[in-house]
PDB file of N, CA and C in Angstrom:
ATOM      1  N   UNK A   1       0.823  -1.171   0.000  1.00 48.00           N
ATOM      2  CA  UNK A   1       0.000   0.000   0.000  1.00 48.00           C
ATOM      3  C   UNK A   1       0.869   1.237   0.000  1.00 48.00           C
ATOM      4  N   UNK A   2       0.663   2.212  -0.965  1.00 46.00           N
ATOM      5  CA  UNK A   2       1.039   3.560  -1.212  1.00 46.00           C
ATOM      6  C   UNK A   2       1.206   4.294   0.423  1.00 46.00           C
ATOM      7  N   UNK A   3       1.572   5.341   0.274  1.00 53.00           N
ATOM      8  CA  UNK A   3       1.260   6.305   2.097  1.00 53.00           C
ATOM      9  C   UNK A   3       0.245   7.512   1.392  1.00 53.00           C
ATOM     10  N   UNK A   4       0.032   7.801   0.581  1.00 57.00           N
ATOM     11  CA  UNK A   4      -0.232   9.069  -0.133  1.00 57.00           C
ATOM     12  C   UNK A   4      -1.637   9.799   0.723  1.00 57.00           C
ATOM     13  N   UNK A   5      -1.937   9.326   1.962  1.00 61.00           N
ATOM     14  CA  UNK A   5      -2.868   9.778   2.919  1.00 61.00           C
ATOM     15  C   UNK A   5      -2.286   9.789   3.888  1.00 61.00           C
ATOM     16  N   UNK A   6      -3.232  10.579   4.885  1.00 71.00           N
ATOM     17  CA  UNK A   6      -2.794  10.611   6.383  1.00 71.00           C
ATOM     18  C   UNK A   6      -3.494   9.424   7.460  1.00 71.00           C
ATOM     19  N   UNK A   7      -2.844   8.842   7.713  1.00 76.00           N
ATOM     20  CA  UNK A   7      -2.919   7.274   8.645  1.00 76.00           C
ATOM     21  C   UNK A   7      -3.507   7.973   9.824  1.00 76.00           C
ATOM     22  N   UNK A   8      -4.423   7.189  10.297  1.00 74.00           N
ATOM     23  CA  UNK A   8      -5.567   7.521  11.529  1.00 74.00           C
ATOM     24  C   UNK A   8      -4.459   6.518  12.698  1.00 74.00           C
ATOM     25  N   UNK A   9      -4.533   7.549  14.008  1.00 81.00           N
ATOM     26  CA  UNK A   9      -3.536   6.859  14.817  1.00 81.00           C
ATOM     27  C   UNK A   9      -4.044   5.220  15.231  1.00 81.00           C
ATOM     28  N   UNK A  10      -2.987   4.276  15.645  1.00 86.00           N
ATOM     29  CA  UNK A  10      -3.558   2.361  15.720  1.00 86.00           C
ATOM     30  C   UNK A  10      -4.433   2.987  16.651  1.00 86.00           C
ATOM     31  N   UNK A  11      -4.240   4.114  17.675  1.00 87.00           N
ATOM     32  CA  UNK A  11      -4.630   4.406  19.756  1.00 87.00           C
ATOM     33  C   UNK A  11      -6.736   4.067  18.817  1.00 87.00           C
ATOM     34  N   UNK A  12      -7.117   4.876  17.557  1.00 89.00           N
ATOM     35  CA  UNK A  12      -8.296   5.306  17.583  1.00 89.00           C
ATOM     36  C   UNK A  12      -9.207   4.128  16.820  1.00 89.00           C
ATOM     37  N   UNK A  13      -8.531   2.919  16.236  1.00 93.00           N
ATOM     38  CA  UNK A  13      -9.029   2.016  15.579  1.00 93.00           C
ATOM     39  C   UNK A  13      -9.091   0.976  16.850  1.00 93.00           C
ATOM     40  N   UNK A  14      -7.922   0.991  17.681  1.00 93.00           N
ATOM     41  CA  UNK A  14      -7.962  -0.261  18.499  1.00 93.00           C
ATOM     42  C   UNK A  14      -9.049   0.000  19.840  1.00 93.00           C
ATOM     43  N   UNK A  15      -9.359   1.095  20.050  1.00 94.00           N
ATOM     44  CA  UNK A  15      -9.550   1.532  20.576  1.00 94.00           C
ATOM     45  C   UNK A  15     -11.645   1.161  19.853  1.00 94.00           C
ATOM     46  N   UNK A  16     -11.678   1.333  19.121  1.00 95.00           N
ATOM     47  CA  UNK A  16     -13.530   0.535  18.221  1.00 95.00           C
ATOM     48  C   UNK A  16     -13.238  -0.613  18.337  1.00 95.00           C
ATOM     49  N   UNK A  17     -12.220  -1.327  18.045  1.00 95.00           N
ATOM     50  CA  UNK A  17     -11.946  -2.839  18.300  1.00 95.00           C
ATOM     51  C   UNK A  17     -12.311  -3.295  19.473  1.00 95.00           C
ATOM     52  N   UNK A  18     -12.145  -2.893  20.430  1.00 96.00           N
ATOM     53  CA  UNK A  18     -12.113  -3.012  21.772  1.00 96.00           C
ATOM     54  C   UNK A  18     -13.301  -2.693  22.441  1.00 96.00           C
ATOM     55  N   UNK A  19     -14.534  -1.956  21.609  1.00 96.00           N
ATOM     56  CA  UNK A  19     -15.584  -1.653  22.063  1.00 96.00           C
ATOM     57  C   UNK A  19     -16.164  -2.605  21.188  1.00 96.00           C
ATOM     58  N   UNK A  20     -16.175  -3.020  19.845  1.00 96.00           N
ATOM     59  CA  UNK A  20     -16.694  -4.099  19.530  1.00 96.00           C
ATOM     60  C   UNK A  20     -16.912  -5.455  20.170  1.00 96.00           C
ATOM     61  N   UNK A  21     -15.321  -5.626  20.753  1.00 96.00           N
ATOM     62  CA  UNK A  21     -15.277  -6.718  21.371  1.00 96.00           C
ATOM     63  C   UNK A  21     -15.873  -6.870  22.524  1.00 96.00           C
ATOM     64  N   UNK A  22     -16.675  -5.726  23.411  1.00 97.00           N
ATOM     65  CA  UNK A  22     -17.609  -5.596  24.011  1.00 97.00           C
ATOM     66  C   UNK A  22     -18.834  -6.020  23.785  1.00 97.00           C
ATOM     67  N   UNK A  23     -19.212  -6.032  22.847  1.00 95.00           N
ATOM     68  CA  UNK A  23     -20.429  -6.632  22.485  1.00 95.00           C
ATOM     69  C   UNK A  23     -21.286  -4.738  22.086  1.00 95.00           C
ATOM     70  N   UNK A  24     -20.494  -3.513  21.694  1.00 97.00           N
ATOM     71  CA  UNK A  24     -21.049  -2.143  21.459  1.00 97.00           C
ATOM     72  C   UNK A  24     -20.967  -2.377  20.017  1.00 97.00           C
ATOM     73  N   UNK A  25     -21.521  -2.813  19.265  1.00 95.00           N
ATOM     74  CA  UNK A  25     -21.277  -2.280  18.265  1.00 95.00           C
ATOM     75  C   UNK A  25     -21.387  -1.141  17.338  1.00 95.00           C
ATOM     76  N   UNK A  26     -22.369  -0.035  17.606  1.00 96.00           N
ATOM     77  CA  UNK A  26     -22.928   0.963  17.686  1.00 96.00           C
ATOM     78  C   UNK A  26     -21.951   1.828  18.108  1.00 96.00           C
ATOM     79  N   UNK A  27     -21.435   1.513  19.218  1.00 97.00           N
ATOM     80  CA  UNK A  27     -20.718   2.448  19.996  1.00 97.00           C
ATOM     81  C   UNK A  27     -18.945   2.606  18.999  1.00 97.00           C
ATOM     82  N   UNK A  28     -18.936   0.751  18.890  1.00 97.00           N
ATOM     83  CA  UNK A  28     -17.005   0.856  17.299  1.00 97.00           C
ATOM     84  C   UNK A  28     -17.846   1.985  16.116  1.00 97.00           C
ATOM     85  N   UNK A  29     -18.678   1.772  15.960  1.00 97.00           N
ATOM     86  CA  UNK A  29     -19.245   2.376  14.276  1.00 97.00           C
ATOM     87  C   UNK A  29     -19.028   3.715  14.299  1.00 97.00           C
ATOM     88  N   UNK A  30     -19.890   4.555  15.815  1.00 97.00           N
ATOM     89  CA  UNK A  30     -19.324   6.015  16.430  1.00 97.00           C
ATOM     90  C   UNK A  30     -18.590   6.142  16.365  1.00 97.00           C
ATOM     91  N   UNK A  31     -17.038   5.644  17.051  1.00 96.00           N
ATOM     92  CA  UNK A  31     -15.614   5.929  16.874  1.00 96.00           C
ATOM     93  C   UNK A  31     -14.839   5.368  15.801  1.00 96.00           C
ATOM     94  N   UNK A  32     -15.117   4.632  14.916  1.00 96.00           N
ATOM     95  CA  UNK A  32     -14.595   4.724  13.163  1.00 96.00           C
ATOM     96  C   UNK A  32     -15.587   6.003  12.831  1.00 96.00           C
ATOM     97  N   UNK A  33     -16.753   6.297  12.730  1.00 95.00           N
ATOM     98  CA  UNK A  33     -17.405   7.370  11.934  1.00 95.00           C
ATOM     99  C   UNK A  33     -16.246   8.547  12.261  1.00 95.00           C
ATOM    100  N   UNK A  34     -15.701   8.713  13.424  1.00 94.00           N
ATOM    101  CA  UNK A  34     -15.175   9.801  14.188  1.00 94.00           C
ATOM    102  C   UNK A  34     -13.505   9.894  13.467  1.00 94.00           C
ATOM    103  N   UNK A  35     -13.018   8.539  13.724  1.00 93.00           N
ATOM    104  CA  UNK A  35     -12.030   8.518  13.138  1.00 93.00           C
ATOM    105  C   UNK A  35     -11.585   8.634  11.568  1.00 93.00           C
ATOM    106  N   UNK A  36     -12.446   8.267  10.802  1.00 93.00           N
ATOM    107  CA  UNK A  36     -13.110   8.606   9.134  1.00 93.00           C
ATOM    108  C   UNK A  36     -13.605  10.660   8.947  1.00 93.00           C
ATOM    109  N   UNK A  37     -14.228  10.803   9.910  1.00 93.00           N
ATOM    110  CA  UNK A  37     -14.024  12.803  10.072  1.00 93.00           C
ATOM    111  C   UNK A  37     -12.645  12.814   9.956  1.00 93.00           C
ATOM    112  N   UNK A  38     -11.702  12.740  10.765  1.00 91.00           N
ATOM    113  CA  UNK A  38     -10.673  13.319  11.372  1.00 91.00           C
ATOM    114  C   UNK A  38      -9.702  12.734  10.129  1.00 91.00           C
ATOM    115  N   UNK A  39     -10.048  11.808   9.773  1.00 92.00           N
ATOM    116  CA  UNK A  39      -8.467  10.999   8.860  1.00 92.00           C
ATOM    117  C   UNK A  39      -9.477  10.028   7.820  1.00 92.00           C
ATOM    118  N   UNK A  40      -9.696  11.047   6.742  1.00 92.00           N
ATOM    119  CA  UNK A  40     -10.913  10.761   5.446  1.00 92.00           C
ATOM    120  C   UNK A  40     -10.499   9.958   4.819  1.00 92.00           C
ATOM    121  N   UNK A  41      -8.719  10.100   4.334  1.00 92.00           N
ATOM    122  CA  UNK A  41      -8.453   9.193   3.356  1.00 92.00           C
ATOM    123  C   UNK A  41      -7.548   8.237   4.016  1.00 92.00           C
ATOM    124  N   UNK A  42      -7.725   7.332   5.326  1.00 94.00           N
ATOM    125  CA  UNK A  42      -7.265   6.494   5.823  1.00 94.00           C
ATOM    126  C   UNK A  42      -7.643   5.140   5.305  1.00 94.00           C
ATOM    127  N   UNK A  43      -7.546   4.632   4.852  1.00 96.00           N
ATOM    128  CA  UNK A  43      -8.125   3.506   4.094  1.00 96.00           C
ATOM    129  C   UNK A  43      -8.361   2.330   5.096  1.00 96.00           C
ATOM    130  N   UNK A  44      -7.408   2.035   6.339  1.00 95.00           N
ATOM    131  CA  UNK A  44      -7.864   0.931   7.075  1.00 95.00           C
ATOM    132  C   UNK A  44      -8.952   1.640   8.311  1.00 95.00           C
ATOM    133  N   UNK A  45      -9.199   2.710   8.355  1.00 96.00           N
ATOM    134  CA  UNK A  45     -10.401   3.311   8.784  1.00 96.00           C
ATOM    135  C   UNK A  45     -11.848   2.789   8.411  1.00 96.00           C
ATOM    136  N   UNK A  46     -11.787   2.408   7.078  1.00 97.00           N
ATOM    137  CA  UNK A  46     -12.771   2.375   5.918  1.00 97.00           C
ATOM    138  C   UNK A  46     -12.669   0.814   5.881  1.00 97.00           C
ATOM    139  N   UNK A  47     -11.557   0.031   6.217  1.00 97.00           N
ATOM    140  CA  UNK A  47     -11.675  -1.308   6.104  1.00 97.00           C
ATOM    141  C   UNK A  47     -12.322  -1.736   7.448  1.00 97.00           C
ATOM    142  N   UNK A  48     -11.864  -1.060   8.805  1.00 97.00           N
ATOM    143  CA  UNK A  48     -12.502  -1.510  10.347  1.00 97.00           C
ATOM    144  C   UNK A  48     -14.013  -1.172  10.195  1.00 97.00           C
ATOM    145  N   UNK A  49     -14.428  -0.066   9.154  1.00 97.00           N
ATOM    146  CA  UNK A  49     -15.862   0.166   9.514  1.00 97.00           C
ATOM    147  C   UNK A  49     -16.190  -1.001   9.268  1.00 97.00           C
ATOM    148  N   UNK A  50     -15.811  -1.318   7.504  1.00 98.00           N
ATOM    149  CA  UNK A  50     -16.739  -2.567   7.123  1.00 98.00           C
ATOM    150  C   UNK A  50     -17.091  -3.839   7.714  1.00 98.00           C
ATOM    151  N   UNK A  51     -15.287  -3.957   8.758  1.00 97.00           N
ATOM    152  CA  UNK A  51     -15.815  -4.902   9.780  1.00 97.00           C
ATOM    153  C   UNK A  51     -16.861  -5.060  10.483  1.00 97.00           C
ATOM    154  N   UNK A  52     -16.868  -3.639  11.698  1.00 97.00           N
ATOM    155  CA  UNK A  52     -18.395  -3.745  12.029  1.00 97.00           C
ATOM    156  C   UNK A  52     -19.392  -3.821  11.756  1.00 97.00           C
ATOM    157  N   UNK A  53     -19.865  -3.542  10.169  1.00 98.00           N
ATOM    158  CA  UNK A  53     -20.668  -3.578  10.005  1.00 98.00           C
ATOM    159  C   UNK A  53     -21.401  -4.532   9.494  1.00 98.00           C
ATOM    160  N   UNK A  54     -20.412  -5.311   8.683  1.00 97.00           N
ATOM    161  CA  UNK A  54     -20.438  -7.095   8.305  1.00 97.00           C
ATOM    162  C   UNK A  54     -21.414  -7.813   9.868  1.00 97.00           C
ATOM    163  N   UNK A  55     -20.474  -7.626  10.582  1.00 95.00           N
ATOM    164  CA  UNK A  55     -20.957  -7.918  12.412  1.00 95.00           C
ATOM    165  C   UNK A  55     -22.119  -7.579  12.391  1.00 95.00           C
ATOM    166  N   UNK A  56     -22.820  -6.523  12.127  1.00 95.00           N
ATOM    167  CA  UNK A  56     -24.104  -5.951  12.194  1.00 95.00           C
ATOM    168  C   UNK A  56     -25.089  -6.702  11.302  1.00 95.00           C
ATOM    169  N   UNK A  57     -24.715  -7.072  10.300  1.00 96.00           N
ATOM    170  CA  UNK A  57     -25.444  -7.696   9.409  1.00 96.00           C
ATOM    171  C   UNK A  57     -25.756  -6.713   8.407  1.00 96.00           C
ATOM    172  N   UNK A  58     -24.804  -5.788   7.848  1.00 98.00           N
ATOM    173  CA  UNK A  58     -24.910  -4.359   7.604  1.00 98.00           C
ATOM    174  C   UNK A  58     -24.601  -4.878   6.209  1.00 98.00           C
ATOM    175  N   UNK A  59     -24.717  -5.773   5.281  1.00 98.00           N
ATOM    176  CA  UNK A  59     -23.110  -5.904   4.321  1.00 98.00           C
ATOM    177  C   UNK A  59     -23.724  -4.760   2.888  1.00 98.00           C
ATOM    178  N   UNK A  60     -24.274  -4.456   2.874  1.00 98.00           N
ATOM    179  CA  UNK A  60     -24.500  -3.501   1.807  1.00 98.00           C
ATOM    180  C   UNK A  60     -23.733  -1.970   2.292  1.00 98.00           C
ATOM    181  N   UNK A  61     -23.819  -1.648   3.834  1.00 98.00           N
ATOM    182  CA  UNK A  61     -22.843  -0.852   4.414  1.00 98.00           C
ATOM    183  C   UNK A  61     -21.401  -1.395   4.334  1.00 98.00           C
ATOM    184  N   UNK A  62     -21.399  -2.666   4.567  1.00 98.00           N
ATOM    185  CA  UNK A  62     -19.818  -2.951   4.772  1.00 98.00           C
ATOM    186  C   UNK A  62     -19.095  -3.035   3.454  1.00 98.00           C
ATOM    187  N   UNK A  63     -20.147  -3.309   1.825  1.00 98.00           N
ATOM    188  CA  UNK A  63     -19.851  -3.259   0.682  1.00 98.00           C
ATOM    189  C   UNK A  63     -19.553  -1.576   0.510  1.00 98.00           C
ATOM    190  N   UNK A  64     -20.202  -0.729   1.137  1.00 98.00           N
ATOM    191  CA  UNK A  64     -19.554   0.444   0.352  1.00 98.00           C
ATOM    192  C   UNK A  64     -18.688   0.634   1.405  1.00 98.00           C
ATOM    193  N   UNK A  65     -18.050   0.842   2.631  1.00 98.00           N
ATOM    194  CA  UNK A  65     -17.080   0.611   2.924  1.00 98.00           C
ATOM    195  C   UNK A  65     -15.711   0.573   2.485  1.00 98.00           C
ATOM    196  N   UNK A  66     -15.969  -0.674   2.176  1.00 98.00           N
ATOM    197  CA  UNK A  66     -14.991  -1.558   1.481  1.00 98.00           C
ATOM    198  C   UNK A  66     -14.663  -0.637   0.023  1.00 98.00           C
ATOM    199  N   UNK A  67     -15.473  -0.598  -0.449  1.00 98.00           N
ATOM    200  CA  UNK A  67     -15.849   0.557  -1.883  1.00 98.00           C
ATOM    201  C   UNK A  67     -14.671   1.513  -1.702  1.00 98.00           C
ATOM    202  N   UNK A  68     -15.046   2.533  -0.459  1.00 97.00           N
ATOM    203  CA  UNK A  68     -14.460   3.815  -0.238  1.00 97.00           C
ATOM    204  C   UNK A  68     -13.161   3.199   0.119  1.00 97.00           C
ATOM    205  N   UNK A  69     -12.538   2.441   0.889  1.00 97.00           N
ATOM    206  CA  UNK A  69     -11.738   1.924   1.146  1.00 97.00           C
ATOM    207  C   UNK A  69     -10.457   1.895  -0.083  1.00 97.00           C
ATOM    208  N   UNK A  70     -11.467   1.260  -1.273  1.00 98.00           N
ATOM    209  CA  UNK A  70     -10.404   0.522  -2.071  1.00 98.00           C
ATOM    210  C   UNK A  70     -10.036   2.267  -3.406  1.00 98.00           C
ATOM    211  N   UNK A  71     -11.197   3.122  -2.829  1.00 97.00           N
ATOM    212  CA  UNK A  71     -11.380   3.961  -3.600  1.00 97.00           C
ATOM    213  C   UNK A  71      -9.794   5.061  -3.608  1.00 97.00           C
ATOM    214  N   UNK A  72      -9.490   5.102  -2.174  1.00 95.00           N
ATOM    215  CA  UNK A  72      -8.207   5.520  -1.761  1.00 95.00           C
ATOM    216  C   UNK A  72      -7.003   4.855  -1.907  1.00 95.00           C
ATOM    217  N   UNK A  73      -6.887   3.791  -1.890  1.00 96.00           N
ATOM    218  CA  UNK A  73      -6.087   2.691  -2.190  1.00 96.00           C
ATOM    219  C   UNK A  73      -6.447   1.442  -3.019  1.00 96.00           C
ATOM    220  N   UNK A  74      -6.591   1.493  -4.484  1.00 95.00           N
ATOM    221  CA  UNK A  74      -6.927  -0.063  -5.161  1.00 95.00           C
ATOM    222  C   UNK A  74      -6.131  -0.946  -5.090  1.00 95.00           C
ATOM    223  N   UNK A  75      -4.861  -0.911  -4.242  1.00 95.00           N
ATOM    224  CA  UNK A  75      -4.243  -2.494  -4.415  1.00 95.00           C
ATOM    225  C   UNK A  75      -4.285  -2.676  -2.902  1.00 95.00           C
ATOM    226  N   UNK A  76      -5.081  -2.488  -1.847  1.00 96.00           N
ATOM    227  CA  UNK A  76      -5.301  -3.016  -0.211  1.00 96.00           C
ATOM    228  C   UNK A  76      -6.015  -4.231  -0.536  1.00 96.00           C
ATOM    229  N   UNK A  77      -4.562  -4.707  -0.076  1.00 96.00           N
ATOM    230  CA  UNK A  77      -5.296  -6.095  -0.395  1.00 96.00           C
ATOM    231  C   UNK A  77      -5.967  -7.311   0.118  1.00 96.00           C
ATOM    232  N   UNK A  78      -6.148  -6.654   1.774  1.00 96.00           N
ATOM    233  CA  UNK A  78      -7.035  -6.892   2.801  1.00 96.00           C
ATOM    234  C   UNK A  78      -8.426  -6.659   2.135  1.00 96.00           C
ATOM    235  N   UNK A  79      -8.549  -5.451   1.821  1.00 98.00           N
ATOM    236  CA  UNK A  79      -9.307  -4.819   1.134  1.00 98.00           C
ATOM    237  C   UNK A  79     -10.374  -5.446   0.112  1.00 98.00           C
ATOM    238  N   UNK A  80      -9.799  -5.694  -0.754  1.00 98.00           N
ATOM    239  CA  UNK A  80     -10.200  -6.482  -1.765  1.00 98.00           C
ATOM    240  C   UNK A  80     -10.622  -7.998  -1.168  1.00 98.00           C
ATOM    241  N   UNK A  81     -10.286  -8.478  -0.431  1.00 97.00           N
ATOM    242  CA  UNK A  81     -10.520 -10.056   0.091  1.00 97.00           C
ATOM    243  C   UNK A  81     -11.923  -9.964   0.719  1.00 97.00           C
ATOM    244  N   UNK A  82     -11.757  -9.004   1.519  1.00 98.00           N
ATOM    245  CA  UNK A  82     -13.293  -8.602   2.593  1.00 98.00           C
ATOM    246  C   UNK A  82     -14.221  -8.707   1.649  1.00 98.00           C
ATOM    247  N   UNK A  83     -14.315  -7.640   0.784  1.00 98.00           N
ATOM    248  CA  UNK A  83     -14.700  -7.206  -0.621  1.00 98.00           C
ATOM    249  C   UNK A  83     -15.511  -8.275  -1.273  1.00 98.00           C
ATOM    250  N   UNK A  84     -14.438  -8.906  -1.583  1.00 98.00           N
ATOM    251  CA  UNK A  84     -15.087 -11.003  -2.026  1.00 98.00           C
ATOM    252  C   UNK A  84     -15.557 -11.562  -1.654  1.00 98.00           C
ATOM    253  N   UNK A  85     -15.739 -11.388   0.277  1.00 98.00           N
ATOM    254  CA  UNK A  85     -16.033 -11.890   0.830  1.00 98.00           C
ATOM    255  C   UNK A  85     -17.712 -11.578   1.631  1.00 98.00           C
ATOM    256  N   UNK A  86     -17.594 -10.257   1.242  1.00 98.00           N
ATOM    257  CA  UNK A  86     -18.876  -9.669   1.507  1.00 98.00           C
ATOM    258  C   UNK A  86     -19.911  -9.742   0.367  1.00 98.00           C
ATOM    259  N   UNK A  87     -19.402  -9.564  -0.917  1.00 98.00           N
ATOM    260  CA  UNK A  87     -19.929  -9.847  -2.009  1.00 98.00           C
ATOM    261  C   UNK A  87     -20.666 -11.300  -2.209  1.00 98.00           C
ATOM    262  N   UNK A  88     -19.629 -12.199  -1.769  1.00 98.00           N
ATOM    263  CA  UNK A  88     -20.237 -13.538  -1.633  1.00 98.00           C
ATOM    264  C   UNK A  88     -21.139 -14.045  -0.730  1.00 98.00           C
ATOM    265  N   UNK A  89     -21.544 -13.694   0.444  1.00 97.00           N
ATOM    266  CA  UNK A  89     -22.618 -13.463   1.451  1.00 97.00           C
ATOM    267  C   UNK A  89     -23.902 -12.638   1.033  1.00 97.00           C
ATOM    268  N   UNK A  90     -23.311 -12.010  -0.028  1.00 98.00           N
ATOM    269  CA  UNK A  90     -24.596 -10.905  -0.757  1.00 98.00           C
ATOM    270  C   UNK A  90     -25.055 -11.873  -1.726  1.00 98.00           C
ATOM    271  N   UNK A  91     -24.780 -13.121  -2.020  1.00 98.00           N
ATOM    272  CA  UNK A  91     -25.288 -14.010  -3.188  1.00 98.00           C
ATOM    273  C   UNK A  91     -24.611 -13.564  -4.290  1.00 98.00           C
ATOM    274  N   UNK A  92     -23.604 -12.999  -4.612  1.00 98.00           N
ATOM    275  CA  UNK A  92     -22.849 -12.197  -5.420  1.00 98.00           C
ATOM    276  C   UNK A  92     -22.257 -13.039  -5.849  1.00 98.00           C
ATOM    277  N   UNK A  93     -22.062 -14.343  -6.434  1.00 97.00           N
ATOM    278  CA  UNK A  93     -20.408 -15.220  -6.449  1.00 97.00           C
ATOM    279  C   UNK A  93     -19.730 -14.715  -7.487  1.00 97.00           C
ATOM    280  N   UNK A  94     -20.465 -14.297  -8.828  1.00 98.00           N
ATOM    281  CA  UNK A  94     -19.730 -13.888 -10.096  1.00 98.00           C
ATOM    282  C   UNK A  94     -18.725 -12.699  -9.691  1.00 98.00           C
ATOM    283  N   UNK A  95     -19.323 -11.643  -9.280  1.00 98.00           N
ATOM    284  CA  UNK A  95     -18.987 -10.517  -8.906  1.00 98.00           C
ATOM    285  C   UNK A  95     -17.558 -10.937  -7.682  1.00 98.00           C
ATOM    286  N   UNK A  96     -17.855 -11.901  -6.591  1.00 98.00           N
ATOM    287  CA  UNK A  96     -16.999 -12.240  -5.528  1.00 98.00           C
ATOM    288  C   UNK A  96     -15.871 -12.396  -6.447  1.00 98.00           C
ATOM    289  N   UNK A  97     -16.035 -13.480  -6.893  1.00 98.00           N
ATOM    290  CA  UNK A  97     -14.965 -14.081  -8.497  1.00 98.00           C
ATOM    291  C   UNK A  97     -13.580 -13.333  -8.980  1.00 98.00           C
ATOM    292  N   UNK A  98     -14.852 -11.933  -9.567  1.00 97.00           N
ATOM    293  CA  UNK A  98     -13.797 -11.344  -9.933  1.00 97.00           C
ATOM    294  C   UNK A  98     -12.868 -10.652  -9.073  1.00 97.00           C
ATOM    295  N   UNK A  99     -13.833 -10.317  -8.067  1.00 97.00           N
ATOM    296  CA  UNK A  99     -12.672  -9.668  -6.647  1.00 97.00           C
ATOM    297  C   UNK A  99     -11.995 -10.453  -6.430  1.00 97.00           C
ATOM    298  N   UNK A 100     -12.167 -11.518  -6.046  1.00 97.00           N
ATOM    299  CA  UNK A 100     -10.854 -12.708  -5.621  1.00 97.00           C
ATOM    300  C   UNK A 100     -10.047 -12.809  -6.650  1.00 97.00           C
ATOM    301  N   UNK A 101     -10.250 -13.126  -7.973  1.00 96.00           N
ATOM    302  CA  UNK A 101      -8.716 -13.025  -9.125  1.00 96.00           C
ATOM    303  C   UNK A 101      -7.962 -11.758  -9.223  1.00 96.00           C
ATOM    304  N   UNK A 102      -9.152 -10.631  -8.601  1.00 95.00           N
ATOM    305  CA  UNK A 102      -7.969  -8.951  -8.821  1.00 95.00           C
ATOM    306  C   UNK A 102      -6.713  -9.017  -7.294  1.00 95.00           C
ATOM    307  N   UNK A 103      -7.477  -9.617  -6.706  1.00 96.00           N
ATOM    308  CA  UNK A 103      -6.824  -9.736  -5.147  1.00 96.00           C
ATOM    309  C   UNK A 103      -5.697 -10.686  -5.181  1.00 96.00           C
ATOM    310  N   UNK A 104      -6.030 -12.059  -6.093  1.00 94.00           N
ATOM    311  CA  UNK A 104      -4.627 -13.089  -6.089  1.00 94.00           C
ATOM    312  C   UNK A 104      -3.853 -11.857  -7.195  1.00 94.00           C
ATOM    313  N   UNK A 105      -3.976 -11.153  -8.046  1.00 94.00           N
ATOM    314  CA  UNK A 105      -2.982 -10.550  -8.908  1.00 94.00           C
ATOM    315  C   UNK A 105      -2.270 -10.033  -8.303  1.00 94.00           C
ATOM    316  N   UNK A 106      -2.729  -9.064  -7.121  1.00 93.00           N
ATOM    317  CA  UNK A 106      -1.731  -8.597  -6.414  1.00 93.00           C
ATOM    318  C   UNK A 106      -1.193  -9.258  -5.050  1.00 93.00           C
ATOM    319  N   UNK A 107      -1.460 -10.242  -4.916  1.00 90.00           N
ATOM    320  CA  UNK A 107      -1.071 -10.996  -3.380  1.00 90.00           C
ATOM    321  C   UNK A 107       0.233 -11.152  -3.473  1.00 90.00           C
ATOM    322  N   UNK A 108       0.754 -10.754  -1.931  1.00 84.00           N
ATOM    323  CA  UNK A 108       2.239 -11.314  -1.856  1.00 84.00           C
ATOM    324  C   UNK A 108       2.964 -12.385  -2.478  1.00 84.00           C
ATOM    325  N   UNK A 109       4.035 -12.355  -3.216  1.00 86.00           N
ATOM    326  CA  UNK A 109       4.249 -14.198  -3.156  1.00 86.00           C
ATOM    327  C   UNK A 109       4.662 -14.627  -2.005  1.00 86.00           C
ATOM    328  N   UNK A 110       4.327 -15.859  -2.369  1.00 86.00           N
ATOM    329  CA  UNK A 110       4.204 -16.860  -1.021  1.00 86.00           C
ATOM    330  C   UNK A 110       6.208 -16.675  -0.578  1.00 86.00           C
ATOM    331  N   UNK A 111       6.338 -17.388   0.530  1.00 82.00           N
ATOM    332  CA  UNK A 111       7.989 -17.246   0.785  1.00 82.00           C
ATOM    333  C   UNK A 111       8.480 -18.736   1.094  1.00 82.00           C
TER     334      UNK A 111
END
């Protein structure tokens, strides 16, 4: 992934993580919404929302998410997997498909 944005501090993501893992989910979505104000083009900002919101049963939220996400960065390649993965829960498989072959194009090689 490029830097060509300003990175939202780990203190404000781990920090929704940690209220998720509470069982708030409402309450992570508030502090990513907060952290997404403050640091717009953070892209793993935009990837934690979609988490929660997948959790929520949100995935048409967690699809644009993911959207805005990849919109700042197209080769996150976390990004793109969720993406496939949310798509495919949406009954999407064609569409999943192609996210998963854009995602192996750019995957690490193996070591």
């Amino acid at each position: 992934m490029s830097s060509n944005y300003q990175t939202a501090p780990a203190s404000l993501i781990s920090a929704a993580i940690a209220t998720l893992r509470r069982g708030d989910g409402s309450g992570a979505l508030a502090q990513l919404n907060e952290a997404a104000r403050q640091y717009p083009t953070d892209p793993n900002v935009k990837l934690n929302m979609a988490m929660v919101l997948r959790t929520q049963g949100d995935l048409p939220g967690a699809l644009a998410a993911l959207n805005s996400a990849l919109a700042i960065e197209p080769y996150f390649f976390m990004a793109l997997i969720s993406k496939g993965a949310v798509l495919e829960q949406m009954g999407q498989t064609r569409q999943a498909a192609q996210v998963y072959g854009n995602a192996l194009r750019i995957a690490p090689p193996p070591e």
